[in-house]
Amino acid sequence: QLIDEKLVIQEADRLAIAISEREVDMAIKDMQNRNKLNEAQFAEALAEEGLTMPKYREQIKGQMKKVRAIDQEIKSRIQVPREEIDAYYEKHANDFNAEPEVRIQQLRLIIPPESNQGEIDRIQAQAESILAKIKQGEDFTTLVGLYSQDPSASAGGDMGVFKRGELLPAIDEHVFSLQPGEVSPVIRTEVGFHIVKVLGRREPTALNEEDRRAEVKDVLFNQKAEELFKEWIAKLRKKAYIEVNL
C-alpha cells in the first residue's frame, strides 16, 4: 500500500498536479477551526506528536495530491448512463429496500508489504496508542491528520455513507453495532490497522423510486471507480518496474 501511494504521488507529479501553499494553508486552517485551536495551540499539538509544521504541511500536500490525481485520472472519466441505471435497478430492485446506513470516519495505519511480525506488532502498538488518545478525549479528526495513511485523511477521514456488507467484513462487523460518536477498537484487516468512528446512522425508512435510482447510480459509480483504480495502479506498477529494470 505504501508503494502504491508513492506511485500515485509520482504520477501526480508527472501530471503536473500542483497543490498551492494557499490550498495547504486553507486545509490547515479548516483543521484548526474544526478543532477550535489557534495557530499556537495547533503547533503545540503537532509538537506533542513529534511533528513540525513544515513536515505536517508536506503530509497534507501529499494527501491532497493523491486525491486530486485520483479525481482527475479516474473519477472525472466515469459515466453512468441512464440505461445502465435502469438495467441494474430492474435486476436488483429488492436490494435497494431501505436498510440501516452509517457514515464513518477512519484512521488507518498501513502495514507495508513484506513486514515481519516485529514491524506489524510495532504498527499495532502505535494504533493502540492512538486509540488511547481518543479515549482520553483527544480529537479524532486531529489525530487523523497527524497519523492516518489513508487517502481519506485529506477529508478528515470522512469515508461517507455505507450499508451493511459494503465495508471490509472486519470493519462491517463493528460499525453497525456503534452509535453516532462511538469509536471502534483497533481493527486488523488485510490493508492495515483501522480505528473507525461512527459519525451518523440512518435507520430504515421508505425510499421512493427516485432515491433508489440515485443509490443505484452511486453503486455503479463506485464499482467503476474501484475497477479503474485497480487498472490504473497496475499500469503504474508495470511502468515503474520497466523503468527500474531499464
mmCIF file of C-alpha atoms in Angstrom:
data_model
loop_
_atom_site.group_PDB
_atom_site.id
_atom_site.type_symbol
_atom_site.label_atom_id
_atom_site.label_comp_id
_atom_site.label_asym_id
_atom_site.label_seq_id
_atom_site.Cartn_x
_atom_site.Cartn_y
_atom_site.Cartn_z
ATOM 1 C CA GLN A 1 0.000 0.000 0.000
ATOM 2 C CA LEU A 2 2.793 2.446 0.796
ATOM 3 C CA ILE A 3 4.396 1.625 -2.560
ATOM 4 C CA ASP A 4 1.091 2.283 -4.317
ATOM 5 C CA GLU A 5 0.764 5.619 -2.503
ATOM 6 C CA LYS A 6 4.244 6.631 -3.651
ATOM 7 C CA LEU A 7 3.376 5.614 -7.216
ATOM 8 C CA VAL A 8 0.244 7.762 -7.118
ATOM 9 C CA ILE A 9 2.197 10.774 -5.853
ATOM 10 C CA GLN A 10 4.868 10.233 -8.527
ATOM 11 C CA GLU A 11 2.141 10.082 -11.160
ATOM 12 C CA ALA A 12 0.601 13.259 -9.754
ATOM 13 C CA ASP A 13 3.989 14.951 -10.160
ATOM 14 C CA ARG A 14 4.279 13.629 -13.737
ATOM 15 C CA LEU A 15 0.825 15.040 -14.484
ATOM 16 C CA ALA A 16 1.995 18.386 -13.082
ATOM 17 C CA ILE A 17 -0.683 18.314 -10.397
ATOM 18 C CA ALA A 18 0.309 21.083 -8.052
ATOM 19 C CA ILE A 19 -1.066 21.988 -4.652
ATOM 20 C CA SER A 20 -0.545 25.632 -3.846
ATOM 21 C CA GLU A 21 0.671 26.866 -0.489
ATOM 22 C CA ARG A 22 -2.643 28.716 -0.184
ATOM 23 C CA GLU A 23 -4.551 25.432 -0.546
ATOM 24 C CA VAL A 24 -2.412 23.883 2.184
ATOM 25 C CA ASP A 25 -2.997 26.974 4.336
ATOM 26 C CA MET A 26 -6.765 26.606 3.854
ATOM 27 C CA ALA A 27 -6.694 22.879 4.690
ATOM 28 C CA ILE A 28 -4.737 23.544 7.882
ATOM 29 C CA LYS A 29 -6.980 26.483 8.789
ATOM 30 C CA ASP A 30 -10.008 24.244 8.316
ATOM 31 C CA MET A 31 -8.416 21.643 10.591
ATOM 32 C CA GLN A 32 -7.733 24.313 13.217
ATOM 33 C CA ASN A 33 -11.306 25.625 13.027
ATOM 34 C CA ARG A 34 -12.845 22.162 13.322
ATOM 35 C CA ASN A 35 -10.760 21.522 16.424
ATOM 36 C CA LYS A 36 -11.163 25.052 17.797
ATOM 37 C CA LEU A 37 -7.403 25.618 18.031
ATOM 38 C CA ASN A 38 -5.446 28.771 17.298
ATOM 39 C CA GLU A 39 -2.117 28.610 15.456
ATOM 40 C CA ALA A 40 -0.033 28.330 18.605
ATOM 41 C CA GLN A 41 -2.241 25.580 20.053
ATOM 42 C CA PHE A 42 -2.179 23.669 16.766
ATOM 43 C CA ALA A 43 1.614 23.898 16.539
ATOM 44 C CA GLU A 44 1.814 22.673 20.124
ATOM 45 C CA ALA A 45 -0.452 19.701 19.292
ATOM 46 C CA LEU A 46 1.816 18.826 16.361
ATOM 47 C CA ALA A 47 4.908 19.070 18.536
ATOM 48 C CA GLU A 48 3.360 16.693 21.069
ATOM 49 C CA GLU A 49 3.080 14.152 18.258
ATOM 50 C CA GLY A 50 6.684 14.718 17.140
ATOM 51 C CA LEU A 51 5.739 16.723 14.049
ATOM 52 C CA THR A 52 6.913 20.104 12.870
ATOM 53 C CA MET A 53 4.658 22.396 10.867
ATOM 54 C CA PRO A 54 6.805 22.004 7.682
ATOM 55 C CA LYS A 55 6.577 18.207 7.972
ATOM 56 C CA TYR A 56 2.837 18.361 8.548
ATOM 57 C CA ARG A 57 2.385 20.675 5.560
ATOM 58 C CA GLU A 58 4.306 18.162 3.444
ATOM 59 C CA GLN A 59 1.955 15.368 4.592
ATOM 60 C CA ILE A 60 -1.147 17.422 3.802
ATOM 61 C CA LYS A 61 0.185 18.345 0.375
ATOM 62 C CA GLY A 62 0.884 14.686 -0.417
ATOM 63 C CA GLN A 63 -2.629 13.652 0.652
ATOM 64 C CA MET A 64 -4.200 16.394 -1.468
ATOM 65 C CA LYS A 65 -2.089 15.392 -4.479
ATOM 66 C CA LYS A 66 -3.261 11.780 -4.215
ATOM 67 C CA VAL A 67 -6.912 12.779 -4.029
ATOM 68 C CA ARG A 68 -6.604 15.174 -6.955
ATOM 69 C CA ALA A 69 -4.761 12.627 -9.117
ATOM 70 C CA ILE A 70 -7.454 10.014 -8.451
ATOM 71 C CA ASP A 71 -10.202 12.553 -9.180
ATOM 72 C CA GLN A 72 -8.518 13.611 -12.435
ATOM 73 C CA GLU A 73 -7.436 10.230 -13.762
ATOM 74 C CA ILE A 74 -10.351 8.102 -12.578
ATOM 75 C CA LYS A 75 -13.442 9.765 -11.158
ATOM 76 C CA SER A 76 -13.701 12.527 -13.762
ATOM 77 C CA ARG A 77 -13.790 9.893 -16.523
ATOM 78 C CA ILE A 78 -16.619 7.806 -15.110
ATOM 79 C CA GLN A 79 -20.040 8.000 -16.672
ATOM 80 C CA VAL A 80 -23.105 6.094 -15.534
ATOM 81 C CA PRO A 81 -25.667 6.131 -18.371
ATOM 82 C CA ARG A 82 -29.369 6.077 -17.564
ATOM 83 C CA GLU A 83 -29.710 2.740 -19.389
ATOM 84 C CA GLU A 84 -27.196 1.111 -17.008
ATOM 85 C CA ILE A 85 -29.039 2.508 -14.000
ATOM 86 C CA ASP A 86 -32.376 1.211 -15.318
ATOM 87 C CA ALA A 87 -30.979 -2.249 -16.116
ATOM 88 C CA TYR A 88 -29.275 -2.608 -12.730
ATOM 89 C CA TYR A 89 -32.317 -1.317 -10.884
ATOM 90 C CA GLU A 90 -34.655 -3.762 -12.605
ATOM 91 C CA LYS A 91 -32.343 -6.661 -11.755
ATOM 92 C CA HIS A 92 -31.581 -5.654 -8.162
ATOM 93 C CA ALA A 93 -34.670 -3.688 -7.121
ATOM 94 C CA ASN A 94 -35.079 -5.666 -3.894
ATOM 95 C CA ASP A 95 -31.512 -4.859 -2.859
ATOM 96 C CA PHE A 96 -32.462 -1.199 -2.566
ATOM 97 C CA ASN A 97 -35.122 -1.541 0.047
ATOM 98 C CA ALA A 98 -34.138 0.862 2.779
ATOM 99 C CA GLU A 99 -31.752 -0.572 5.355
ATOM 100 C CA PRO A 100 -29.526 0.844 8.090
ATOM 101 C CA GLU A 101 -26.670 3.041 6.915
ATOM 102 C CA VAL A 102 -23.704 4.506 8.756
ATOM 103 C CA ARG A 103 -21.484 7.450 7.987
ATOM 104 C CA ILE A 104 -17.965 6.742 9.187
ATOM 105 C CA GLN A 105 -14.648 8.440 9.792
ATOM 106 C CA GLN A 106 -11.498 6.344 9.600
ATOM 107 C CA LEU A 107 -7.903 6.462 10.743
ATOM 108 C CA ARG A 108 -5.751 3.801 9.058
ATOM 109 C CA LEU A 109 -2.159 2.720 9.536
ATOM 110 C CA ILE A 110 -0.803 0.736 6.593
ATOM 111 C CA ILE A 111 1.149 -2.491 7.004
ATOM 112 C CA PRO A 112 3.938 -2.280 4.385
ATOM 113 C CA PRO A 113 4.478 -5.313 2.138
ATOM 114 C CA GLU A 114 6.977 -7.863 3.446
ATOM 115 C CA SER A 115 6.634 -6.575 7.017
ATOM 116 C CA ASN A 116 7.899 -9.012 9.613
ATOM 117 C CA GLN A 117 5.984 -9.780 12.803
ATOM 118 C CA GLY A 118 8.030 -7.305 14.815
ATOM 119 C CA GLU A 119 7.145 -4.467 12.436
ATOM 120 C CA ILE A 120 3.465 -5.464 12.446
ATOM 121 C CA ASP A 121 3.463 -5.518 16.242
ATOM 122 C CA ARG A 122 5.009 -2.021 16.285
ATOM 123 C CA ILE A 123 2.315 -0.654 13.954
ATOM 124 C CA GLN A 124 -0.412 -2.288 16.042
ATOM 125 C CA ALA A 125 1.077 -0.780 19.199
ATOM 126 C CA GLN A 126 1.005 2.650 17.546
ATOM 127 C CA ALA A 127 -2.651 2.137 16.618
ATOM 128 C CA GLU A 128 -3.477 1.148 20.196
ATOM 129 C CA SER A 129 -1.629 4.234 21.448
ATOM 130 C CA ILE A 130 -3.693 6.449 19.126
ATOM 131 C CA LEU A 131 -6.906 4.777 20.322
ATOM 132 C CA ALA A 132 -5.871 5.514 23.896
ATOM 133 C CA LYS A 133 -5.509 9.206 22.992
ATOM 134 C CA ILE A 134 -9.026 9.175 21.527
ATOM 135 C CA LYS A 135 -10.428 7.581 24.689
ATOM 136 C CA GLN A 136 -8.653 10.264 26.729
ATOM 137 C CA GLY A 137 -10.563 12.922 24.812
ATOM 138 C CA GLU A 138 -8.183 13.938 22.021
ATOM 139 C CA ASP A 139 -9.948 14.975 18.831
ATOM 140 C CA PHE A 140 -10.394 12.184 16.280
ATOM 141 C CA THR A 141 -10.082 14.494 13.265
ATOM 142 C CA THR A 142 -6.841 15.991 14.548
ATOM 143 C CA LEU A 143 -5.362 12.527 15.049
ATOM 144 C CA VAL A 144 -6.455 11.542 11.528
ATOM 145 C CA GLY A 145 -4.495 14.494 10.181
ATOM 146 C CA LEU A 146 -1.462 13.543 12.215
ATOM 147 C CA TYR A 147 -1.368 9.798 11.674
ATOM 148 C CA SER A 148 -3.746 8.384 9.069
ATOM 149 C CA GLN A 149 -2.157 6.943 5.921
ATOM 150 C CA ASP A 150 -5.489 6.502 4.140
ATOM 151 C CA PRO A 151 -6.327 8.796 1.182
ATOM 152 C CA SER A 152 -9.428 9.888 3.111
ATOM 153 C CA ALA A 153 -7.137 11.709 5.573
ATOM 154 C CA SER A 154 -7.270 14.803 3.349
ATOM 155 C CA ALA A 155 -11.028 14.928 4.047
ATOM 156 C CA GLY A 156 -10.535 14.472 7.784
ATOM 157 C CA GLY A 157 -11.008 10.726 7.427
ATOM 158 C CA ASP A 158 -14.661 11.062 6.365
ATOM 159 C CA MET A 159 -15.405 7.955 4.288
ATOM 160 C CA GLY A 160 -19.049 8.695 3.521
ATOM 161 C CA VAL A 161 -22.134 6.528 3.968
ATOM 162 C CA PHE A 162 -22.234 2.720 3.828
ATOM 163 C CA LYS A 163 -24.772 -0.085 4.051
ATOM 164 C CA ARG A 164 -24.117 -3.372 5.751
ATOM 165 C CA GLY A 165 -21.870 -5.521 3.570
ATOM 166 C CA GLU A 166 -20.196 -2.648 1.701
ATOM 167 C CA LEU A 167 -17.223 -2.358 4.045
ATOM 168 C CA LEU A 168 -14.452 -4.846 4.742
ATOM 169 C CA PRO A 169 -16.018 -7.636 6.832
ATOM 170 C CA ALA A 170 -13.967 -6.931 9.969
ATOM 171 C CA ILE A 171 -14.978 -3.252 9.889
ATOM 172 C CA ASP A 172 -18.579 -4.008 8.946
ATOM 173 C CA GLU A 173 -18.860 -6.271 11.977
ATOM 174 C CA HIS A 174 -18.051 -3.405 14.343
ATOM 175 C CA VAL A 175 -19.556 -0.236 12.890
ATOM 176 C CA PHE A 176 -23.172 -1.357 12.725
ATOM 177 C CA SER A 177 -23.137 -2.024 16.457
ATOM 178 C CA LEU A 178 -21.897 1.502 17.220
ATOM 179 C CA GLN A 179 -23.950 4.624 17.854
ATOM 180 C CA PRO A 180 -23.056 8.102 16.500
ATOM 181 C CA GLY A 181 -19.957 9.409 18.266
ATOM 182 C CA GLU A 182 -18.735 5.962 19.303
ATOM 183 C CA VAL A 183 -15.333 4.615 18.238
ATOM 184 C CA SER A 184 -14.332 1.067 17.354
ATOM 185 C CA PRO A 185 -11.409 -0.831 18.842
ATOM 186 C CA VAL A 186 -8.323 -1.229 16.646
ATOM 187 C CA ILE A 187 -9.396 -3.419 13.717
ATOM 188 C CA ARG A 188 -6.908 -5.514 11.721
ATOM 189 C CA THR A 189 -7.619 -6.128 8.024
ATOM 190 C CA GLU A 190 -5.526 -7.089 5.025
ATOM 191 C CA VAL A 191 -4.928 -3.393 4.301
ATOM 192 C CA GLY A 192 -3.799 -2.275 7.743
ATOM 193 C CA PHE A 193 -4.973 -1.328 11.228
ATOM 194 C CA HIS A 194 -8.125 0.788 11.416
ATOM 195 C CA ILE A 195 -9.851 2.909 14.022
ATOM 196 C CA VAL A 196 -13.365 3.855 12.935
ATOM 197 C CA LYS A 197 -15.748 6.446 14.349
ATOM 198 C CA VAL A 198 -19.452 6.458 13.508
ATOM 199 C CA LEU A 199 -20.488 9.994 12.584
ATOM 200 C CA GLY A 200 -24.134 9.190 11.967
ATOM 201 C CA ARG A 201 -26.706 6.456 11.435
ATOM 202 C CA ARG A 202 -29.779 6.299 9.280
ATOM 203 C CA GLU A 203 -32.338 3.716 10.251
ATOM 204 C CA PRO A 204 -34.587 2.052 7.662
ATOM 205 C CA THR A 205 -37.100 4.355 6.003
ATOM 206 C CA ALA A 206 -39.310 4.014 2.962
ATOM 207 C CA LEU A 207 -37.366 5.125 -0.125
ATOM 208 C CA ASN A 208 -39.126 6.365 -3.220
ATOM 209 C CA GLU A 209 -38.054 5.213 -6.670
ATOM 210 C CA GLU A 210 -36.026 8.372 -7.349
ATOM 211 C CA ASP A 211 -33.988 7.819 -4.171
ATOM 212 C CA ARG A 212 -33.432 4.177 -5.071
ATOM 213 C CA ARG A 213 -32.184 5.049 -8.548
ATOM 214 C CA ALA A 214 -29.829 7.616 -7.029
ATOM 215 C CA GLU A 215 -28.430 4.841 -4.836
ATOM 216 C CA VAL A 216 -28.066 2.591 -7.878
ATOM 217 C CA LYS A 217 -26.066 5.328 -9.596
ATOM 218 C CA ASP A 218 -23.759 5.590 -6.560
ATOM 219 C CA VAL A 219 -23.256 1.813 -6.519
ATOM 220 C CA LEU A 220 -22.385 1.703 -10.224
ATOM 221 C CA PHE A 221 -20.105 4.746 -9.919
ATOM 222 C CA ASN A 222 -18.199 3.165 -7.014
ATOM 223 C CA GLN A 223 -17.880 -0.161 -8.847
ATOM 224 C CA LYS A 224 -16.437 1.555 -11.908
ATOM 225 C CA ALA A 225 -14.119 3.697 -9.775
ATOM 226 C CA GLU A 226 -12.758 0.611 -7.996
ATOM 227 C CA GLU A 227 -12.183 -1.245 -11.273
ATOM 228 C CA LEU A 228 -10.481 1.738 -12.915
ATOM 229 C CA PHE A 229 -8.325 2.350 -9.835
ATOM 230 C CA LYS A 230 -7.070 -1.250 -9.881
ATOM 231 C CA GLU A 231 -6.282 -0.995 -13.603
ATOM 232 C CA TRP A 232 -4.553 2.360 -13.099
ATOM 233 C CA ILE A 233 -2.414 1.130 -10.196
ATOM 234 C CA ALA A 234 -1.463 -1.986 -12.204
ATOM 235 C CA LYS A 235 -0.277 0.229 -15.060
ATOM 236 C CA LEU A 236 1.717 2.430 -12.676
ATOM 237 C CA ARG A 237 3.365 -0.645 -11.123
ATOM 238 C CA LYS A 238 4.226 -2.050 -14.548
ATOM 239 C CA LYS A 239 5.636 1.275 -15.694
ATOM 240 C CA ALA A 240 7.721 1.603 -12.512
ATOM 241 C CA TYR A 241 9.037 -1.978 -12.943
ATOM 242 C CA ILE A 242 10.078 -1.285 -16.538
ATOM 243 C CA GLU A 243 11.821 1.967 -15.574
ATOM 244 C CA VAL A 244 13.692 0.282 -12.707
ATOM 245 C CA ASN A 245 14.885 -2.524 -14.984
ATOM 246 C CA LEU A 246 15.947 -0.381 -17.930
#
